[in-house]
Coordinates of C-alpha atoms and ligand atoms in Angstrom, one line a residue:
Chain A
M1 CA -5.7 37.5 -40.7
N2 CA -7.3 38.1 -36.9
R3 CA -9.2 41.9 -36.8
F4 CA -7.6 44.3 -34.5
D5 CA -8.2 47.8 -34.1
F6 CA -5.6 50.0 -35.5
L7 CA -4.5 53.1 -33.4
R8 CA -2.6 55.8 -35.1
P9 CA -1.0 57.8 -31.9
T10 CA 0.1 61.4 -32.5
G11 CA 2.8 60.9 -30.0
L12 CA 4.8 58.8 -27.8
T13 CA 3.0 59.2 -24.6
E14 CA 0.1 58.3 -26.2
A15 CA 1.3 55.8 -27.9
I16 CA 3.1 53.4 -24.9
A17 CA -0.3 54.3 -23.0
E18 CA -1.8 52.2 -25.9
G19 CA 0.7 49.8 -26.8
G20 CA 1.4 48.6 -22.4
K21 CA -2.2 47.2 -23.0
P22 CA -2.8 43.4 -23.1
G23 CA -3.0 42.0 -26.7
S24 CA -0.8 45.2 -27.9
A25 CA 1.3 45.1 -30.7
Y26 CA 3.4 48.1 -32.4
L27 CA 3.3 48.4 -36.3
A28 CA 6.7 50.4 -37.8
G29 CA 7.5 49.1 -41.0
G30 CA 5.1 46.4 -41.1
T31 CA 7.6 44.3 -43.1
N32 CA 7.9 41.7 -40.3
L33 CA 4.5 42.0 -38.2
V34 CA 2.1 42.3 -41.3
D35 CA 4.1 38.5 -42.7
L36 CA 3.7 37.0 -39.3
M37 CA -0.2 38.5 -39.3
K38 CA -1.2 37.1 -42.2
I39 CA -0.1 33.6 -41.3
G40 CA -1.8 33.3 -38.1
V41 CA 1.7 33.8 -36.1
S42 CA 1.0 37.0 -34.2
R43 CA -2.5 37.7 -33.3
P44 CA -2.4 41.2 -31.9
E45 CA -5.9 42.8 -30.9
R46 CA -5.2 46.1 -31.3
L47 CA -2.2 47.4 -33.8
V48 CA -0.3 50.5 -32.6
D49 CA 0.7 52.3 -36.0
I50 CA 4.4 54.5 -34.6
S51 CA 5.5 55.0 -38.0
R52 CA 4.6 58.3 -37.5
L53 CA 5.6 59.1 -34.1
P54 CA 7.0 62.7 -34.4
G55 CA 11.2 63.3 -34.4
L56 CA 12.1 58.9 -34.3
D57 CA 13.0 59.6 -38.5
R58 CA 16.4 61.2 -37.2
I59 CA 19.9 60.5 -37.0
D60 CA 22.0 62.7 -34.6
W61 CA 25.6 63.4 -33.6
L62 CA 26.0 64.1 -30.4
E63 CA 28.2 67.1 -28.9
D64 CA 30.3 63.6 -27.0
G65 CA 30.8 62.3 -30.2
S66 CA 28.5 59.3 -30.5
V67 CA 25.4 58.9 -32.6
R68 CA 22.1 58.5 -32.4
I69 CA 19.7 56.6 -34.5
G70 CA 16.0 57.1 -34.4
A71 CA 14.2 53.9 -34.5
L72 CA 12.2 54.7 -37.3
V73 CA 14.8 55.7 -39.6
R74 CA 14.7 53.4 -42.6
N75 CA 17.3 51.1 -43.1
A76 CA 18.1 52.1 -46.3
D77 CA 18.3 55.9 -45.1
L78 CA 20.4 54.3 -42.3
A79 CA 23.1 52.8 -45.2
Y80 CA 23.0 55.6 -47.6
D81 CA 23.3 58.2 -45.2
I82 CA 27.3 59.5 -46.4
R83 CA 28.1 60.7 -42.5
F84 CA 27.3 57.4 -41.1
A85 CA 28.8 54.9 -43.4
S86 CA 31.8 56.2 -43.6
A87 CA 32.1 56.6 -39.5
F88 CA 30.0 52.6 -39.7
P89 CA 31.1 51.0 -43.2
A90 CA 30.7 47.5 -41.6
V91 CA 26.5 48.7 -40.3
A92 CA 25.7 49.8 -43.9
E93 CA 27.3 47.2 -45.3
A94 CA 25.3 44.7 -43.5
L95 CA 22.1 47.0 -43.7
L96 CA 23.2 46.8 -47.6
S97 CA 23.6 42.7 -47.5
G98 CA 19.7 42.5 -45.9
A99 CA 16.8 41.7 -47.6
S100 CA 15.9 43.7 -51.0
A101 CA 15.8 47.3 -51.9
Q102 CA 12.2 47.8 -51.8
L103 CA 11.9 45.9 -47.9
R104 CA 15.0 48.4 -46.8
N105 CA 12.9 51.2 -48.1
A106 CA 9.9 50.2 -45.9
A107 CA 11.7 48.2 -43.1
T108 CA 12.3 50.4 -39.6
L109 CA 16.1 50.0 -37.7
G110 CA 13.4 49.7 -34.5
G111 CA 11.8 46.9 -36.3
N112 CA 14.8 45.0 -37.9
L113 CA 16.2 44.5 -34.2
M114 CA 13.0 43.0 -33.0
Q115 CA 12.0 41.1 -36.1
R116 CA 11.2 37.3 -34.7
N117 CA 13.2 34.4 -36.1
R118 CA 12.7 32.4 -39.2
C119 CA 12.4 28.7 -38.0
A120 CA 10.0 27.1 -40.6
Y121 CA 8.0 25.5 -37.4
F122 CA 7.7 29.1 -35.7
Q123 CA 6.0 30.5 -39.1
D124 CA 3.6 26.6 -39.6
G125 CA 0.6 26.7 -37.1
A126 CA 0.8 22.9 -37.2
S127 CA 4.2 22.1 -35.9
A128 CA 4.8 22.7 -32.0
C129 CA 6.8 25.6 -31.7
N130 CA 7.8 26.8 -28.0
R131 CA 8.4 30.2 -28.9
R132 CA 4.7 30.1 -30.8
V133 CA 2.8 28.1 -28.1
P134 CA 5.3 28.0 -24.7
G135 CA 5.3 24.4 -23.7
S136 CA 4.2 23.0 -27.1
G137 CA 7.4 21.5 -28.1
C138 CA 9.8 22.2 -30.5
D139 CA 9.5 20.6 -33.8
A140 CA 12.9 21.6 -35.3
L141 CA 15.0 19.7 -32.9
H142 CA 14.0 16.7 -34.7
G143 CA 13.2 18.4 -38.1
E144 CA 14.2 20.4 -41.3
N145 CA 17.0 22.0 -38.5
R146 CA 20.4 22.6 -41.0
L147 CA 20.0 26.2 -40.5
H148 CA 19.3 26.5 -36.9
A149 CA 21.6 27.6 -33.8
V150 CA 25.1 26.3 -33.1
L151 CA 26.1 28.2 -30.1
G152 CA 23.8 29.3 -27.0
W153 CA 20.9 27.2 -27.5
S154 CA 18.5 25.1 -25.4
E155 CA 16.6 21.7 -26.0
N156 CA 13.4 23.5 -25.7
C157 CA 14.6 25.6 -29.0
I158 CA 17.1 25.9 -31.3
A159 CA 16.1 29.3 -33.6
T160 CA 18.5 31.7 -34.7
H161 CA 18.0 36.0 -34.6
P162 CA 18.2 36.6 -38.5
S163 CA 19.0 40.1 -38.8
D164 CA 22.1 41.2 -40.0
V165 CA 22.8 44.3 -39.2
C166 CA 22.5 44.0 -35.5
V167 CA 25.8 42.3 -35.9
P168 CA 28.4 44.8 -36.1
L169 CA 26.1 46.8 -34.1
V170 CA 26.6 44.3 -31.2
A171 CA 30.3 44.7 -31.9
L172 CA 30.4 48.5 -31.6
D173 CA 28.7 48.0 -28.2
A174 CA 25.3 49.7 -29.4
V175 CA 23.1 51.2 -26.6
V176 CA 19.3 50.5 -27.0
E177 CA 17.1 53.4 -25.6
I178 CA 13.6 52.6 -24.7
E179 CA 10.9 54.3 -23.0
G180 CA 8.2 52.6 -21.4
P181 CA 5.1 52.4 -19.0
Q182 CA 7.6 52.8 -16.1
G183 CA 9.6 55.5 -18.2
P184 CA 13.0 55.7 -20.3
R185 CA 16.1 53.3 -19.5
E186 CA 18.5 52.2 -21.7
I187 CA 20.7 48.2 -22.5
A188 CA 22.8 47.6 -24.2
L189 CA 22.2 45.6 -27.4
D190 CA 23.6 42.7 -26.2
A191 CA 21.8 42.5 -23.5
L192 CA 18.1 42.8 -25.6
H193 CA 18.1 39.3 -27.6
R194 CA 17.7 36.5 -24.9
L195 CA 19.1 33.1 -24.9
P196 CA 16.2 30.3 -24.7
G197 CA 16.8 28.6 -21.9
D198 CA 13.9 27.5 -20.5
T199 CA 11.9 30.7 -21.4
P200 CA 12.0 30.1 -25.5
E201 CA 8.9 32.9 -25.2
L202 CA 10.9 35.2 -23.8
E203 CA 12.7 36.2 -26.7
N204 CA 13.9 39.9 -26.1
A205 CA 14.4 42.3 -22.4
L206 CA 11.6 44.6 -23.5
L207 CA 9.2 44.8 -20.7
P208 CA 4.7 44.9 -21.7
G209 CA 4.2 48.0 -23.5
E210 CA 8.3 48.8 -23.5
L211 CA 9.0 50.5 -27.5
I212 CA 12.6 50.9 -28.7
V213 CA 13.1 54.5 -29.6
G214 CA 16.6 55.4 -31.0
L215 CA 19.8 53.4 -30.9
R216 CA 23.6 54.7 -29.7
L217 CA 26.9 54.2 -31.1
P218 CA 29.2 55.3 -28.4
A219 CA 32.1 57.5 -29.8
E220 CA 35.2 54.5 -29.7
A221 CA 32.9 53.3 -32.0
K222 CA 34.0 55.1 -35.1
A223 CA 37.8 54.3 -34.2
F224 CA 37.6 50.9 -36.1
A225 CA 36.0 53.2 -39.5
A226 CA 39.1 52.1 -41.6
K227 CA 39.3 48.7 -41.1
A228 CA 35.7 46.9 -40.6
R229 CA 33.8 44.3 -42.2
Y230 CA 30.6 42.2 -42.7
L231 CA 30.7 38.9 -44.3
K232 CA 27.4 36.7 -45.5
L233 CA 27.3 33.4 -46.5
R234 CA 24.4 33.1 -48.2
E235 CA 22.5 30.2 -50.4
R236 CA 21.8 32.0 -53.1
M237 CA 23.7 35.6 -53.9
S238 CA 21.5 37.9 -53.1
Y239 CA 17.9 39.0 -51.1
A240 CA 18.6 35.5 -48.4
F241 CA 19.2 35.2 -45.1
A242 CA 22.3 34.1 -43.4
V243 CA 23.7 30.6 -42.9
V244 CA 26.6 32.4 -41.0
S245 CA 27.8 35.8 -41.0
A246 CA 31.1 38.1 -38.9
A247 CA 31.6 41.3 -38.2
A248 CA 35.3 41.9 -38.3
M249 CA 36.5 45.1 -36.8
L250 CA 40.1 45.9 -35.8
T251 CA 42.7 49.0 -35.2
V252 CA 46.2 48.4 -35.9
E253 CA 49.5 50.3 -33.8
D254 CA 52.5 49.1 -35.3
G255 CA 52.3 46.5 -37.1
R256 CA 50.0 45.1 -34.5
I257 CA 46.3 44.8 -33.2
R258 CA 45.4 47.5 -30.7
E259 CA 41.6 46.8 -30.5
A260 CA 39.6 44.1 -32.3
R261 CA 35.8 43.6 -32.5
L262 CA 34.0 40.4 -33.3
A263 CA 30.5 39.0 -33.5
L264 CA 28.4 36.2 -35.6
G265 CA 25.0 36.2 -37.0
A266 CA 23.3 33.6 -37.7
V267 CA 24.7 31.7 -35.0
A268 CA 22.4 32.2 -31.5
A269 CA 19.7 33.7 -31.0
K270 CA 21.1 36.3 -30.6
P271 CA 23.9 38.7 -32.3
W272 CA 26.9 36.5 -30.8
R273 CA 30.3 38.6 -29.2
A274 CA 33.2 36.8 -29.4
R275 CA 34.5 38.7 -26.7
A276 CA 37.1 36.0 -25.3
A277 CA 38.5 35.9 -29.5
E278 CA 38.4 39.5 -29.7
A279 CA 41.3 39.4 -26.2
S280 CA 43.3 37.1 -28.1
L281 CA 44.3 39.2 -30.9
I282 CA 45.2 42.5 -28.9
G283 CA 48.7 42.7 -29.4
A284 CA 49.2 39.9 -31.5
L285 CA 50.8 40.2 -35.3
P286 CA 47.5 39.9 -37.6
D287 CA 48.3 37.4 -39.2
T288 CA 46.5 34.2 -40.6
E289 CA 47.6 32.5 -37.6
A290 CA 46.3 35.2 -35.0
F291 CA 43.1 35.1 -36.8
A292 CA 42.1 31.4 -37.0
G293 CA 42.9 31.0 -33.3
A294 CA 40.5 34.1 -32.5
A295 CA 38.3 32.0 -34.5
A296 CA 38.7 28.8 -32.5
L297 CA 37.6 30.6 -29.5
A298 CA 34.7 32.1 -30.8
L299 CA 33.0 29.0 -32.0
A300 CA 35.0 27.1 -28.5
E301 CA 31.6 26.4 -27.5
A302 CA 29.8 26.0 -30.3
K303 CA 27.4 22.6 -30.8
P304 CA 25.3 21.1 -33.6
S305 CA 21.5 21.5 -32.7
G306 CA 20.8 19.2 -35.4
A307 CA 22.4 18.5 -38.9
N308 CA 24.3 21.7 -38.9
E309 CA 27.7 20.9 -37.7
F310 CA 28.8 22.1 -41.1
K311 CA 27.9 25.8 -39.7
I312 CA 30.7 25.7 -37.1
E313 CA 33.7 25.0 -39.3
L314 CA 31.7 27.7 -41.5
A315 CA 31.6 30.1 -38.9
R316 CA 34.9 29.6 -38.2
R317 CA 36.5 30.5 -41.8
I318 CA 33.7 33.2 -42.5
L319 CA 35.4 34.7 -38.9
V320 CA 39.1 34.6 -40.5
R321 CA 38.2 36.0 -44.4
A322 CA 36.0 39.0 -42.2
L323 CA 39.2 39.5 -40.4
T324 CA 41.4 38.7 -43.4
L325 CA 39.3 41.6 -45.4
A326 CA 39.4 44.2 -42.4
M327 CA 42.7 43.9 -42.5
E328 CA 43.2 45.0 -45.5
G329 CA 41.0 47.5 -45.4
T330 CA 37.5 49.3 -45.5
P331 CA 36.7 49.2 -49.8
A332 CA 36.6 52.5 -50.7
V333 CA 33.5 52.2 -52.4
M334 CA 30.6 49.7 -51.3
P335 CA 31.1 46.4 -52.7
A336 CA 28.9 46.2 -56.0
L337 CA 27.7 43.1 -53.9
P338 CA 27.8 44.3 -50.0
A339 CA 28.7 41.9 -47.7
S340 CA 29.0 38.9 -50.2
P341 CA 32.3 36.7 -50.0
F342 CA 32.4 36.0 -53.8
S343 CA 33.1 40.1 -54.7
T344 CA 36.0 40.7 -52.8
H345 CA 38.3 42.2 -55.2
T346 CA 37.1 44.6 -57.6
G347 CA 36.2 44.1 -61.3
D348 CA 35.2 40.4 -60.2
R349 CA 31.9 39.8 -61.8
H350 CA 29.8 36.7 -60.2
V351 CA 28.2 35.9 -64.1
A352 CA 29.9 36.5 -67.1
Chain B
M1 CA -14.4 51.0 -37.5
T2 CA -14.4 52.8 -40.5
L3 CA -10.8 54.4 -41.0
S4 CA -10.3 57.4 -43.5
I5 CA -7.4 58.1 -45.7
S6 CA -6.6 60.3 -48.4
L7 CA -4.0 59.2 -50.5
T8 CA -3.0 60.3 -54.1
V9 CA -3.3 57.5 -56.5
N10 CA -1.5 58.3 -60.2
G11 CA -1.6 62.3 -59.4
Q12 CA -5.3 61.8 -58.7
P13 CA -6.6 62.6 -54.8
R14 CA -8.5 59.9 -53.5
A15 CA -10.7 60.3 -50.3
I16 CA -10.7 56.6 -49.0
A17 CA -12.8 54.8 -46.3
L18 CA -11.7 51.4 -45.2
D19 CA -13.7 49.7 -43.6
D20 CA -11.7 47.0 -42.0
P21 CA -8.1 47.7 -41.6
R22 CA -6.7 44.5 -42.9
V23 CA -6.5 45.5 -46.0
T24 CA -3.4 46.1 -47.5
L25 CA -2.2 48.8 -50.3
L26 CA -1.5 45.6 -52.7
D27 CA -5.6 45.2 -52.1
L28 CA -6.7 48.6 -52.0
L29 CA -5.6 49.2 -55.3
R30 CA -6.1 45.6 -56.8
E31 CA -9.6 44.5 -55.6
R32 CA -11.3 48.6 -54.5
L33 CA -9.4 51.0 -56.8
H34 CA -9.2 48.5 -59.5
L35 CA -6.2 49.3 -60.4
S36 CA -5.0 45.3 -61.4
G37 CA -1.5 45.9 -63.6
T38 CA 0.1 45.6 -59.7
K39 CA 0.3 42.0 -59.3
K40 CA 0.5 39.7 -56.4
G41 CA 3.0 36.9 -56.6
C42 CA 3.5 35.5 -52.4
D43 CA 1.6 38.1 -50.6
R44 CA 4.7 37.5 -48.4
G45 CA 7.4 40.2 -49.6
Q46 CA 9.4 37.3 -51.0
C47 CA 8.6 38.4 -54.7
G48 CA 8.6 42.3 -56.0
A49 CA 5.4 41.3 -58.1
C50 CA 3.1 43.9 -56.1
T51 CA 6.0 46.6 -56.0
V52 CA 5.1 50.3 -56.3
L53 CA 6.3 54.5 -55.1
V54 CA 4.9 55.0 -51.9
D55 CA 6.3 59.0 -52.0
G56 CA 8.7 58.6 -54.5
R57 CA 10.0 55.1 -52.6
R58 CA 9.7 51.7 -53.7
I59 CA 8.6 49.2 -51.9
N60 CA 6.6 46.4 -51.4
A61 CA 2.6 46.5 -52.0
C62 CA 1.9 43.1 -50.3
L63 CA 3.4 44.3 -46.8
S64 CA 2.0 47.6 -46.5
L65 CA -1.6 48.4 -44.5
A66 CA -3.1 51.1 -45.8
A67 CA -4.3 52.6 -42.8
T68 CA -0.9 53.2 -42.4
L69 CA -0.3 55.7 -45.9
D70 CA -2.7 58.5 -45.2
G71 CA -1.2 61.4 -47.0
A72 CA 0.9 59.5 -49.4
S73 CA 1.2 59.5 -53.0
V74 CA 1.1 56.3 -54.8
T75 CA 2.5 55.2 -58.4
T76 CA 1.7 52.2 -59.9
I77 CA 2.4 51.0 -63.3
E78 CA -1.1 52.1 -64.6
G79 CA 0.9 56.0 -63.5
L80 CA 3.8 55.6 -65.4
A81 CA 3.0 56.3 -69.5
E82 CA 1.8 59.8 -70.5
G83 CA -0.9 59.2 -73.0
E84 CA 0.3 57.2 -75.5
A85 CA 3.6 58.0 -74.7
L86 CA 5.7 55.1 -72.7
H87 CA 7.8 55.7 -69.8
P88 CA 11.1 55.2 -70.7
V89 CA 11.8 52.9 -68.2
Q90 CA 8.4 50.5 -69.9
A91 CA 10.3 51.4 -73.7
A92 CA 13.8 49.9 -72.6
F93 CA 12.0 46.3 -71.6
I94 CA 10.3 46.5 -74.4
A95 CA 13.6 47.1 -76.4
C96 CA 15.4 45.0 -74.1
D97 CA 13.2 41.5 -74.0
G98 CA 13.2 42.5 -70.5
F99 CA 10.1 39.7 -69.9
Q100 CA 8.6 36.8 -71.0
C101 CA 4.9 36.3 -69.5
G102 CA 4.8 39.2 -68.1
Y103 CA 3.5 38.6 -64.7
C104 CA 6.4 40.3 -63.4
T105 CA 7.0 42.9 -65.0
P106 CA 5.2 45.8 -63.6
G107 CA 6.6 45.1 -60.5
Q108 CA 9.8 44.5 -62.2
I109 CA 9.8 48.9 -64.0
M110 CA 8.3 49.7 -60.7
S111 CA 11.4 48.9 -59.0
A112 CA 13.8 49.9 -62.1
V113 CA 12.1 53.3 -61.5
G114 CA 12.8 53.5 -58.4
L115 CA 16.8 52.1 -58.5
I116 CA 16.9 55.4 -60.8
S117 CA 16.2 57.5 -58.7
E118 CA 17.5 56.2 -56.0
G119 CA 20.9 56.5 -58.1
H120 CA 23.3 54.0 -56.1
A121 CA 23.6 51.4 -59.5
G122 CA 25.9 54.0 -61.6
D123 CA 26.7 51.7 -64.9
D124 CA 27.4 48.9 -63.1
A125 CA 25.7 45.5 -64.9
E126 CA 26.6 44.0 -61.4
R127 CA 24.8 46.5 -59.0
V128 CA 22.0 46.6 -61.0
R129 CA 21.9 42.9 -60.7
E130 CA 21.9 43.0 -57.0
L131 CA 19.8 46.4 -56.3
M132 CA 16.6 44.5 -59.2
S133 CA 17.4 41.3 -56.6
G134 CA 14.1 42.2 -54.6
N135 CA 12.1 40.8 -57.9
L136 CA 11.9 37.6 -59.1
C137 CA 11.1 36.3 -62.3
R138 CA 10.0 32.8 -62.7
C139 CA 10.9 33.4 -66.4
G140 CA 14.6 34.3 -66.2
A141 CA 13.8 37.5 -68.1
Y142 CA 16.8 38.6 -65.7
K143 CA 19.9 39.5 -69.0
G144 CA 16.9 41.9 -70.7
I145 CA 15.6 43.1 -67.0
T146 CA 19.2 44.0 -66.6
E147 CA 19.8 45.3 -70.1
A148 CA 16.9 47.6 -69.9
V149 CA 17.7 48.9 -66.6
L150 CA 20.8 50.3 -67.9
Q151 CA 19.6 51.6 -70.6
A152 CA 16.5 53.5 -69.4
Q153 CA 19.4 54.9 -67.1
R154 CA 21.4 56.4 -69.9
E155 CA 18.5 57.8 -71.7
M156 CA 16.8 59.4 -68.4
T157 CA 20.0 60.9 -67.5
A158 CA 21.0 62.3 -71.2
E159 CA 17.0 63.3 -71.1
T160 CA 17.8 66.0 -67.9
G161 CA 21.4 66.6 -68.9
R162 CA 19.5 68.1 -71.5
D163 CA 17.2 69.9 -69.6
A164 CA 19.4 71.6 -67.7
A165 CA 21.7 72.9 -70.5
Ligands
FAD401 C1 11.8 38.4 -47.8 C2 12.4 39.0 -46.5 C3 13.5 38.9 -46.7 C4 14.7 39.7 -45.4 N1 15.8 38.9 -45.5 C5 16.6 40.1 -44.7 C6 17.8 39.8 -44.0 O1 18.9 39.5 -44.8 N2 18.4 40.5 -43.0 C7 17.9 41.4 -42.1 O2 18.6 41.2 -41.7 N3 16.7 40.8 -42.3 C8 15.5 40.7 -43.8 N4 14.9 40.5 -43.4 C9 13.8 41.4 -42.5 C10 13.5 42.7 -42.4 O3 15.0 43.4 -42.1 C11 12.6 43.1 -40.8 O4 11.2 42.2 -42.1 C12 12.5 44.6 -41.0 O5 13.9 44.9 -40.8 C13 11.0 44.8 -40.0 O6 11.8 46.3 -40.0 P1 9.4 46.8 -39.8 O7 9.7 48.2 -39.3 O8 9.4 46.2 -40.9 O9 9.4 46.7 -38.3 P2 7.8 45.6 -38.8 O10 7.1 44.6 -38.9 O11 6.5 46.6 -38.1 O12 7.7 45.3 -36.5 C14 8.3 43.7 -36.7 C15 8.7 43.5 -35.2 O13 9.0 44.9 -34.2 C16 8.4 45.4 -33.3 N5 9.1 46.6 -33.6 C17 8.9 47.0 -34.5 N6 9.3 48.2 -33.6 C18 9.4 48.7 -32.4 C19 10.2 49.7 -31.6 N7 10.8 50.9 -32.7 N8 10.2 48.9 -30.5 C20 9.8 48.0 -30.0 N9 9.1 46.9 -31.0 C21 9.3 47.6 -32.1 C22 6.7 44.9 -33.8 O14 6.3 44.8 -32.9 C23 7.2 43.6 -34.8 O15 7.4 42.8 -33.5 C24 13.8 40.3 -44.5 C25 12.3 40.3 -44.7 C26 11.6 39.7 -45.6 C27 10.1 39.9 -45.8
SF4_402 S1 13.7 25.9 -33.2 FE1 12.8 27.4 -31.6 S2 11.1 28.8 -33.2 FE2 11.3 27.2 -33.9 S3 10.2 25.3 -33.5 FE3 11.6 25.1 -31.9 S4 11.2 26.3 -30.7 FE4 9.6 27.0 -32.4
FES403 S1 3.5 40.0 -53.5 FE1 4.3 41.6 -52.7 S2 6.2 40.6 -52.5 FE2 5.5 39.4 -53.6
FES404 S1 8.4 37.7 -67.5 FE1 7.3 35.9 -66.4 S2 8.1 36.1 -64.6 FE2 9.4 37.6 -65.4

């Protein structure tokens, strides 16, 4: 780990003034940044500890029916907040499917949104990686890439965004609240993460020194509470990043789908909202045929970036499965294995 | 640049001068406070061997910079027993054969203490396994670990039930 100056600002203004200086990085729970600093991938000159900034660890229910989650709310606290989890069950399920209980106790919502990708070449200082060293090339393109992107990638970078919680959040039209040297602004979560294009080193829309202070879910997002699921396929049962994941949420009226929200995880450099697939479901009967049609649309533009063609079919199937389970209804209690496709029926055990 | 922090470690208030902000809570405990019960496995948040409680919540000490913890209360495996009397989770790990080599055990036990106080597992072995998945055991003592967590939880609930009565 490189040497750095460590700052503990007591207020937002001070934090942003320090965070705006070249070489600064914000430190929240540290579960991603400290890891990357240990392996030399992140080398900040100045670490601005935001973990104790006042007022950013609250969940506020606003008068217009929306809810604002402070950027420092810990992943576990959000997932187990009873009011929040009953209004947004797929968000809670996604949170509980991520990392481990220890990590969820430390990780913040802002940090989860801003976590870096998990490409092995990004983490290995001896490999070429356009994200780590712009212009150096991309060793993943002809390397181990079975878990890399199938949507929105470019020859310059094929990494995926690893966050689980971003997937249902982007489906629910979450809005990111930002403070920065130029004052406050807000953007759709859908616009926070950037696709690589010709500038893979630009991972997100934040300007230097900008800090995420919170995230808002609009009042309309609550309409999906009764039929909402997040499903995550992993290479082991728990404590693993997604191979592919999907959030599916429905409202149904007179036996037909009134509104649908769909997003895929671990397929692109951003949580992938599937708007055309959503539109195809409006007014449809909620059956397998409609779900398969939506899944086909969601993956219509997909193409393998390497030895990962299987992810395209897997993503289609996980989307159909998520829609089918959403249609069955949000489980009354959180499944023992949150988001696991292997625990759809209560009473099932993965070991005898 | 020296940073001073105050920590309560296993009930003892300590004033700590950090000459280097890179020190993790794990290295502080092991190398400077000589509490080597907390183990280093991966040093990257992937194994759970370094699990301790900070302000009552289980976290990975290897990913937590000590400098961020001013004023916090830390409990490690050394702080569980009361004199010769083992904590119910420690006793249950012995009774249920919840280990073989023992390297992961301090982390497993601290994680179990955290899990029980969080209260989300009920008496469901599947939920215990899921909520203990942040603690790897290379010896594969998982069956005994799950039983130990459930047994300790039953004892601790009976205990508080008695106190309340
Ligand atoms: C072993 C392991 C397994 C994991 N598994 C999963 C998983 O299955 N699913 C999943 O979704 N995640 C997983 N994670 C990732 C974990 O969720 C993230 O590390 C965590 O959410 C980051 O939050 P933090 O508060 O610790 O962020 P930090 O590490 O403090 O920061 C991460 C990044 O975000 C920036 N940042 C933090 N807060 C803000 C803010 N408010 N505004 C602007 N920038 C900010 C930091 O500068 C840094 O670049 C895993 C992590 C580990 C170590
Ligand atoms: S896929 Fe992206 S992160 Fe991975 S090596 Fe290529 S440029 Fe780097
Ligand atoms: S040493 Fe901390 S999780 Fe492995
Ligand atoms: S007892 Fe040996 S690693 Fe768990």
